[in-house]
CSV table of C-alpha atoms and ligand atoms in Angstrom, one decimal:
chain,number,residue,atom,x,y,z
A,21,MET,CA,7.5,22.6,3.6
A,22,THR,CA,7.5,21.1,-0.4
A,23,SER,CA,9.7,19.7,-2.1
A,24,THR,CA,10.0,17.4,-5.1
A,25,GLN,CA,12.2,14.1,-6.1
A,26,SER,CA,12.9,12.3,-9.3
A,27,TRP,CA,13.8,9.0,-9.2
A,28,GLY,CA,14.6,7.3,-12.6
A,29,ASP,CA,12.3,8.2,-15.3
A,30,ASN,CA,9.6,6.8,-13.9
A,31,VAL,CA,8.6,7.6,-10.3
A,32,LEU,CA,8.2,11.5,-8.9
A,33,VAL,CA,7.9,11.8,-5.1
A,34,GLU,CA,6.8,15.1,-3.6
A,35,PHE,CA,7.6,15.8,0.4
A,36,GLU,CA,4.9,17.8,1.9
A,37,ASP,CA,4.4,17.6,6.2
A,38,GLY,CA,5.4,14.2,6.7
A,39,ILE,CA,3.5,12.4,4.0
A,40,ALA,CA,5.7,11.3,0.9
A,41,TRP,CA,3.3,11.3,-2.2
A,42,VAL,CA,4.8,8.6,-4.4
A,43,GLN,CA,3.6,8.9,-8.0
A,44,LEU,CA,4.1,6.8,-10.7
A,45,ASN,CA,5.2,8.6,-13.1
A,46,ARG,CA,4.2,7.1,-16.3
A,47,PRO,CA,1.1,9.2,-17.2
A,48,ASP,CA,1.3,8.6,-21.2
A,49,LYS,CA,1.1,5.2,-20.8
A,50,ARG,CA,-1.2,5.5,-18.0
A,51,ASN,CA,1.1,4.5,-15.2
A,52,ALA,CA,1.3,1.0,-16.4
A,53,MET,CA,3.8,-1.1,-14.7
A,54,SER,CA,6.8,-1.5,-16.6
A,55,VAL,CA,10.4,-3.7,-15.6
A,56,GLY,CA,12.1,0.3,-15.4
A,57,LEU,CA,9.3,1.4,-13.2
A,58,ALA,CA,10.0,-1.6,-10.8
A,59,GLU,CA,13.9,-0.7,-10.7
A,60,ASP,CA,13.0,2.6,-10.2
A,61,MET,CA,10.3,1.9,-7.0
A,62,ASN,CA,12.5,-0.2,-5.7
A,63,LYS,CA,15.0,2.5,-5.4
A,64,VAL,CA,12.6,5.0,-4.0
A,65,LEU,CA,11.0,2.8,-1.1
A,66,ASP,CA,14.3,1.1,-0.2
A,67,ALA,CA,15.5,5.5,0.1
A,68,LEU,CA,12.3,6.6,2.2
A,69,GLU,CA,12.2,4.1,5.0
A,70,VAL,CA,15.2,6.0,6.3
A,71,ASP,CA,13.8,9.5,4.8
A,72,ASP,CA,12.9,11.4,7.7
A,73,ARG,CA,10.7,13.8,5.3
A,74,CYS,CA,9.0,11.0,5.3
A,75,GLY,CA,6.0,9.5,7.9
A,76,VAL,CA,3.5,7.8,5.4
A,77,ILE,CA,3.6,7.4,2.1
A,78,VAL,CA,0.7,7.6,-0.3
A,79,LEU,CA,1.2,5.5,-3.5
A,80,THR,CA,-0.3,7.5,-6.3
A,81,GLY,CA,-0.5,7.9,-9.7
A,82,VAL,CA,0.5,11.1,-12.2
A,83,GLY,CA,-2.2,12.4,-13.8
A,84,ASP,CA,-5.7,10.2,-14.9
A,85,ALA,CA,-4.6,7.0,-13.8
A,86,PHE,CA,-3.3,5.2,-10.9
A,87,SER,CA,-2.1,2.8,-13.1
A,88,ALA,CA,-3.2,0.4,-15.8
A,89,GLY,CA,-1.9,-2.9,-14.5
A,90,MET,CA,1.8,-4.4,-16.1
A,91,ASP,CA,3.2,-2.6,-18.5
A,92,LEU,CA,2.0,-5.2,-22.0
A,93,LYS,CA,5.3,-4.0,-24.1
A,94,ASP,CA,7.7,-3.1,-21.9
A,95,PHE,CA,6.7,-6.6,-19.2
A,96,PHE,CA,5.4,-8.8,-20.9
A,97,ARG,CA,7.2,-8.6,-24.7
A,98,ALA,CA,10.3,-7.4,-22.8
A,99,THR,CA,10.7,-10.9,-20.9
A,100,ASP,CA,9.1,-13.0,-23.7
A,101,GLY,CA,12.1,-13.0,-25.7
A,102,VAL,CA,15.0,-13.3,-22.9
A,103,SER,CA,16.6,-16.3,-21.4
A,104,ASP,CA,15.0,-17.8,-17.8
A,105,VAL,CA,17.2,-15.9,-15.7
A,106,GLU,CA,16.8,-12.4,-16.9
A,107,ARG,CA,12.8,-13.4,-17.2
A,108,MET,CA,12.9,-14.3,-13.0
A,109,ARG,CA,15.1,-11.1,-12.1
A,110,ALA,CA,12.4,-9.3,-14.1
A,111,TYR,CA,9.4,-10.8,-11.8
A,112,ARG,CA,11.3,-10.2,-8.6
A,113,SER,CA,12.1,-6.7,-8.8
A,114,THR,CA,8.5,-6.5,-9.8
A,115,ARG,CA,7.3,-8.3,-6.8
A,116,ALA,CA,9.9,-6.9,-5.1
A,117,TRP,CA,7.9,-3.4,-4.3
A,118,GLN,CA,4.7,-4.5,-5.1
A,119,TRP,CA,4.2,-7.1,-2.9
A,120,ARG,CA,7.2,-8.3,-0.3
A,121,THR,CA,8.4,-4.4,0.7
A,122,LEU,CA,5.1,-2.8,0.5
A,123,MET,CA,3.5,-5.6,2.9
A,124,HIS,CA,6.4,-5.5,5.1
A,125,TYR,CA,6.9,-2.1,5.0
A,126,ALA,CA,8.6,0.1,8.2
A,127,LYS,CA,6.3,3.1,7.6
A,128,PRO,CA,2.5,3.6,6.8
A,129,THR,CA,1.3,3.6,3.7
A,130,ILE,CA,-2.0,4.5,1.7
A,131,ALA,CA,-3.0,3.7,-1.8
A,132,MET,CA,-4.9,6.6,-3.2
A,133,VAL,CA,-6.4,5.2,-6.3
A,134,ASN,CA,-6.9,8.6,-8.3
A,135,GLY,CA,-8.3,7.2,-12.0
A,136,TRP,CA,-7.5,3.6,-13.9
A,137,CYS,CA,-7.0,0.7,-11.6
A,138,PHE,CA,-6.3,-2.2,-13.8
A,139,GLY,CA,-4.5,-6.1,-13.3
A,140,GLY,CA,-1.5,-5.9,-11.7
A,141,ALA,CA,-2.0,-2.6,-9.8
A,142,PHE,CA,-4.3,-4.7,-7.6
A,143,THR,CA,-0.8,-6.0,-5.8
A,144,PRO,CA,0.4,-2.7,-4.6
A,145,LEU,CA,-2.9,-1.6,-3.8
A,146,ILE,CA,-3.6,-4.5,-1.5
A,147,CYS,CA,-0.2,-4.7,-0.3
A,148,CYS,CA,-0.9,-0.9,1.0
A,149,ASP,CA,-2.2,-0.7,4.5
A,150,LEU,CA,-4.9,1.8,3.8
A,151,ALA,CA,-6.9,3.0,0.2
A,152,ILE,CA,-9.0,5.3,-0.7
A,153,ALA,CA,-10.4,6.0,-3.7
A,154,SER,CA,-11.9,8.8,-5.8
A,155,GLU,CA,-15.6,7.2,-5.9
A,156,ASP,CA,-15.1,7.5,-10.2
A,157,ALA,CA,-12.2,5.8,-10.3
A,158,THR,CA,-12.5,2.8,-12.5
A,159,PHE,CA,-11.0,-1.0,-11.2
A,160,GLY,CA,-11.2,-4.1,-13.4
A,161,LEU,CA,-9.6,-7.3,-13.3
A,162,SER,CA,-9.2,-6.9,-17.1
A,163,GLU,CA,-6.6,-10.2,-17.4
A,164,ILE,CA,-8.9,-12.7,-19.1
A,165,ASN,CA,-10.0,-9.7,-21.6
A,166,TRP,CA,-6.7,-10.2,-23.1
A,167,GLY,CA,-6.0,-14.3,-22.8
A,168,VAL,CA,-4.0,-14.3,-19.3
A,169,ILE,CA,-4.8,-15.7,-15.6
A,170,PRO,CA,-4.7,-12.7,-13.0
A,171,GLY,CA,-0.8,-13.7,-12.8
A,172,GLY,CA,1.8,-12.6,-10.3
A,173,VAL,CA,0.7,-12.2,-6.8
A,174,VAL,CA,-2.9,-11.0,-8.0
A,175,SER,CA,-5.1,-13.6,-7.6
A,176,LYS,CA,-3.4,-14.6,-4.0
A,177,ALA,CA,-3.7,-10.9,-2.9
A,178,ILE,CA,-7.6,-10.4,-3.7
A,179,SER,CA,-8.3,-13.5,-1.9
A,180,THR,CA,-7.0,-11.9,0.9
A,181,LEU,CA,-9.4,-9.4,1.4
A,182,LEU,CA,-12.3,-10.3,-1.4
A,183,ASN,CA,-14.3,-13.0,-0.8
A,184,ASP,CA,-14.5,-16.1,-2.8
A,185,ARG,CA,-17.7,-15.5,-4.4
A,186,LYS,CA,-16.9,-11.7,-5.7
A,187,ALA,CA,-13.6,-12.7,-6.1
A,188,MET,CA,-14.4,-15.6,-8.9
A,189,TYR,CA,-17.1,-13.1,-10.4
A,190,TYR,CA,-14.1,-10.6,-11.1
A,191,VAL,CA,-11.6,-13.1,-12.3
A,192,MET,CA,-14.3,-14.5,-14.7
A,193,THR,CA,-15.6,-11.5,-15.8
A,194,GLY,CA,-13.7,-9.1,-15.9
A,195,GLU,CA,-16.1,-6.8,-15.4
A,196,LYS,CA,-15.0,-3.0,-14.7
A,197,PHE,CA,-16.8,-1.6,-11.3
A,198,ASP,CA,-16.1,1.9,-10.0
A,199,GLY,CA,-14.4,3.4,-6.1
A,200,ARG,CA,-18.3,3.1,-4.8
A,201,LYS,CA,-18.3,-0.8,-5.4
A,202,ALA,CA,-14.5,-1.1,-4.3
A,203,GLU,CA,-15.7,0.1,-1.4
A,204,GLU,CA,-18.7,-2.0,-0.9
A,205,LEU,CA,-16.5,-4.9,-1.7
A,206,GLY,CA,-13.5,-4.6,1.0
A,207,LEU,CA,-11.5,-3.8,-2.0
A,208,ILE,CA,-10.2,-0.3,-0.5
A,209,ASN,CA,-11.4,1.6,3.0
A,210,GLU,CA,-13.7,4.6,1.4
A,211,ALA,CA,-14.5,6.4,-2.1
A,212,VAL,CA,-14.6,10.1,-2.1
A,213,PRO,CA,-15.9,12.4,-4.2
A,214,ALA,CA,-12.8,13.2,-7.0
A,215,ASP,CA,-12.5,16.7,-5.3
A,216,GLN,CA,-12.2,15.8,-2.4
A,217,LEU,CA,-9.8,12.8,-2.6
A,218,ARG,CA,-6.2,14.1,-1.6
A,219,ALA,CA,-8.1,16.5,1.2
A,220,ARG,CA,-9.3,12.7,2.9
A,221,THR,CA,-5.9,11.4,2.2
A,222,VAL,CA,-4.0,14.1,4.2
A,223,GLU,CA,-6.6,14.2,6.9
A,224,LEU,CA,-6.1,10.0,7.3
A,225,ALA,CA,-2.3,10.5,7.2
A,226,LYS,CA,-2.4,12.8,9.5
A,227,VAL,CA,-4.1,10.8,11.9
A,228,LEU,CA,-1.4,8.3,11.5
A,229,LEU,CA,1.7,10.8,11.9
A,230,ALA,CA,0.3,11.6,15.1
A,231,LYS,CA,0.8,8.4,16.3
A,232,ASN,CA,3.7,6.8,18.2
A,233,PRO,CA,5.8,5.4,14.7
A,234,THR,CA,7.5,2.9,16.5
A,235,VAL,CA,3.8,1.3,18.2
A,236,LEU,CA,2.3,1.5,14.5
A,237,ARG,CA,4.9,0.1,12.5
A,238,GLN,CA,5.0,-2.7,15.3
A,239,ALA,CA,1.1,-3.0,15.3
A,240,ARG,CA,0.9,-3.1,11.6
A,241,LEU,CA,3.1,-6.0,11.1
A,242,ALA,CA,1.7,-7.7,14.1
A,243,TYR,CA,-1.7,-8.0,12.2
A,244,LYS,CA,-0.1,-9.1,9.2
A,245,TYR,CA,2.1,-11.7,10.3
A,246,ALA,CA,-0.3,-13.0,13.1
A,247,ARG,CA,-3.6,-13.4,10.6
A,248,TYR,CA,-1.3,-16.3,8.7
A,249,MET,CA,-0.9,-18.2,12.2
A,250,ASP,CA,-3.1,-20.7,13.9
A,251,TRP,CA,-4.5,-19.4,17.8
A,252,GLU,CA,-1.8,-20.9,19.4
A,253,GLN,CA,1.0,-19.7,17.4
A,254,ALA,CA,-0.6,-16.1,17.3
A,255,ALA,CA,-0.9,-15.9,21.0
A,256,GLU,CA,2.6,-16.8,21.5
A,257,TYR,CA,3.7,-14.3,18.9
A,258,LEU,CA,1.6,-11.4,19.8
A,259,THR,CA,2.6,-11.6,23.3
A,260,ALA,CA,6.2,-12.1,22.4
A,261,LYS,CA,5.9,-8.9,19.9
A,262,ALA,CA,3.8,-6.6,22.4
A,263,ASP,CA,6.8,-7.6,25.0
A,264,GLN,CA,9.4,-6.7,21.6
A,265,THR,CA,7.5,-3.7,21.1
A,266,THR,CA,7.7,-2.5,24.9
A,267,PHE,CA,11.7,-2.8,24.5
A,268,VAL,CA,12.6,-1.7,21.2
A,269,ASP,CA,10.2,1.3,21.8
A,270,PRO,CA,12.3,4.5,22.0
A,271,GLU,CA,9.3,7.3,23.1
A,272,ARG,CA,8.3,4.4,26.3
A,273,GLY,CA,4.8,4.5,25.1
A,274,ARG,CA,3.2,1.7,26.9
A,275,GLU,CA,4.8,3.5,30.4
A,276,GLU,CA,4.1,7.1,29.3
A,277,GLY,CA,0.1,6.1,28.8
A,278,LEU,CA,-0.5,4.0,31.0
A,279,LYS,CA,0.6,7.0,33.8
A,280,GLN,CA,-1.3,9.7,32.0
A,281,PHE,CA,-4.2,7.6,32.3
A,282,LEU,CA,-4.0,5.4,35.7
A,283,ASP,CA,-1.3,8.0,37.7
A,284,ASP,CA,-2.2,11.9,36.5
A,285,LYS,CA,-5.9,10.7,35.6
A,286,THR,CA,-4.7,13.9,32.2
A,287,TYR,CA,-6.2,11.0,29.6
A,288,ARG,CA,-8.3,8.3,28.1
A,289,PRO,CA,-7.3,6.3,25.9
A,290,GLY,CA,-10.5,5.6,24.5
A,291,HIS,CA,-10.5,9.3,23.0
A,292,GLY,CA,-7.6,9.5,21.6
A,293,THR,CA,-3.6,9.1,21.8
A,294,TYR,CA,-1.7,9.8,25.0
A,295,GLN,CA,0.3,13.5,25.0
A,296,ARG,CA,3.6,12.9,23.1
A,297,GLU,CA,6.7,15.0,24.0
A,298,GLY,CA,7.2,17.1,20.7
B,8,COA,N1,0.7,-1.5,-20.8
B,8,COA,C1,0.8,-1.1,-21.5
B,8,COA,N2,0.9,0.4,-22.2
B,8,COA,C2,-0.5,0.5,-21.9
B,8,COA,C3,-1.0,-0.1,-21.0
B,8,COA,C4,-0.6,-1.4,-20.0
B,8,COA,N3,-1.2,-1.4,-19.3
B,8,COA,N4,-2.4,0.8,-20.4
B,8,COA,C5,-2.2,1.7,-21.7
B,8,COA,N5,-1.1,1.6,-21.9
B,8,COA,C6,-1.0,2.6,-22.9
B,8,COA,C7,-1.3,2.4,-24.2
B,8,COA,O1,-0.8,1.4,-25.1
B,8,COA,C8,-1.1,3.8,-24.6
B,8,COA,O2,0.1,3.9,-25.7
B,8,COA,P1,-0.1,5.0,-26.7
B,8,COA,O3,-0.1,6.2,-26.9
B,8,COA,O4,1.8,4.5,-27.6
B,8,COA,O5,-0.7,4.1,-28.3
B,8,COA,C9,-1.2,5.1,-24.2
B,8,COA,O6,-0.6,3.7,-22.7
B,8,COA,C10,-2.7,5.6,-23.7
B,8,COA,O7,-3.7,4.5,-23.5
B,8,COA,P2,-5.1,4.3,-23.7
B,8,COA,O8,-5.7,2.9,-24.5
B,8,COA,O9,-5.2,5.2,-25.4
B,8,COA,O10,-6.1,4.8,-23.0
B,8,COA,P3,-7.4,4.9,-23.1
B,8,COA,O11,-7.5,6.4,-21.5
B,8,COA,O12,-8.1,5.3,-23.8
B,8,COA,O13,-7.5,4.0,-21.8
B,8,COA,C11,-7.1,2.3,-20.5
B,8,COA,C12,-7.3,3.5,-20.2
B,8,COA,C13,-6.5,2.3,-19.4
B,8,COA,C14,-9.1,2.2,-19.8
B,8,COA,C15,-6.8,0.9,-21.5
B,8,COA,O14,-5.5,2.2,-21.8
B,8,COA,C16,-6.3,0.0,-21.2
B,8,COA,O15,-7.2,-1.0,-21.4
B,8,COA,N6,-5.6,-0.5,-21.0
B,8,COA,C17,-4.9,-1.7,-20.4
B,8,COA,C18,-5.2,-2.1,-18.9
B,8,COA,C19,-5.1,-3.8,-18.3
B,8,COA,O16,-5.9,-4.4,-19.2
B,8,COA,N7,-4.0,-3.7,-17.2
B,8,COA,C20,-4.2,-5.1,-17.1
B,8,COA,C21,-2.4,-5.2,-17.3
B,8,COA,S1,-2.4,-6.5,-15.6
C-alpha cells in the first residue's frame, strides 16, 4: 500500500512496501538545502527510525535535481548577519541530518541521485550506506567556482571515498561529472539509465528488506566504526559487537542460520539469507 506524507514545507515521504522514499521537496530551487529543510529533515529522520512503514530509506529529490547543495541565499545569507550562537545552531542542525544521523542511522539508507548533485549535497550522498545514480545525473564540487571551499564536512566526506588525487582534482577544478564517472570514482555503487533508476533502487531495497534487520543494522554500524580503529581495537570491538548482536537479535538469527546449515542441511549461506519466519 502506498501513502504520502509531507514534513513541513520541504520534505515529502512516500511509503511503499517497506521503503520510505524521502524526497527533498524544493524543486523550484533545485532542492537546495536551507535551514528550514534541515529542520524538516531532522524531524523526518527522527520519526522514520521508529516507523514500521519504513524498513529502508531512499533519499532523493523531487523534480530534476537530487540537490543543488547548500542554499546560497537561505543558508549562507541568512546565517551571515546573525549572532554566532544562531549560526552555530543552523550549522549544527544541518550537520545533524546530513552527517551524524544518516551516518549512524538505525535503518539502511540508499541515496538515489536523480539529477543535479552539487557541493553540500555530497555530504548526505556519502553518509547514506549505498548510492545509485542516473547515468546522466550531474555531480560537481562547485564551491571553488563561487569563491568558497568545500566546507561543512564535504571535504572530509569525499576523503572517505575518493583517493587524494581524484578528490583534489575536483576540489580544485570544480569540474562537473556524470553518473558513470561517479561510479568509476567509487562515489556511488552504480549508475543506471534514467528510466531504470527507480526499478533498480527498489530491487536493491528489497534485497536489504529480506535480511535480518537487527543483524543488518549491527553489520552496518560495525563497519562504519571499525574503519577508524587500529587493528587491535577493531578486533576487540568487532568480537564484542558480534556477541552484542547475538544478544540483542530477537530473531536469534545466528542460531537459526547455523541450525539450518549444519543440522537441518536445508540452506547454504553462500546462496542467500536463511529462511526467516513470516
Ligand atoms: N542555492 C540557492 N538557490 C539555488 C541553488 C542553490 N544552491 N541552486 C539553484 N537555486 C535556485 C536558483 O537561484 C533559481 O531560483 P529563482 O527561480 O528564484 O531565480 C532556481 O533555483 C532555479 O535555478 P536555475 O539556476 O535557474 O536552474 P538551472 O536548471 O538552470 O540550473 C543548477 C541548475 C543546479 C546547475 C544551478 O541552479 C546551479 O548552478 N546552482 C548552484 C549549484 C551549486 O554551486 N551548489 C553548491 C552549493 S554548496
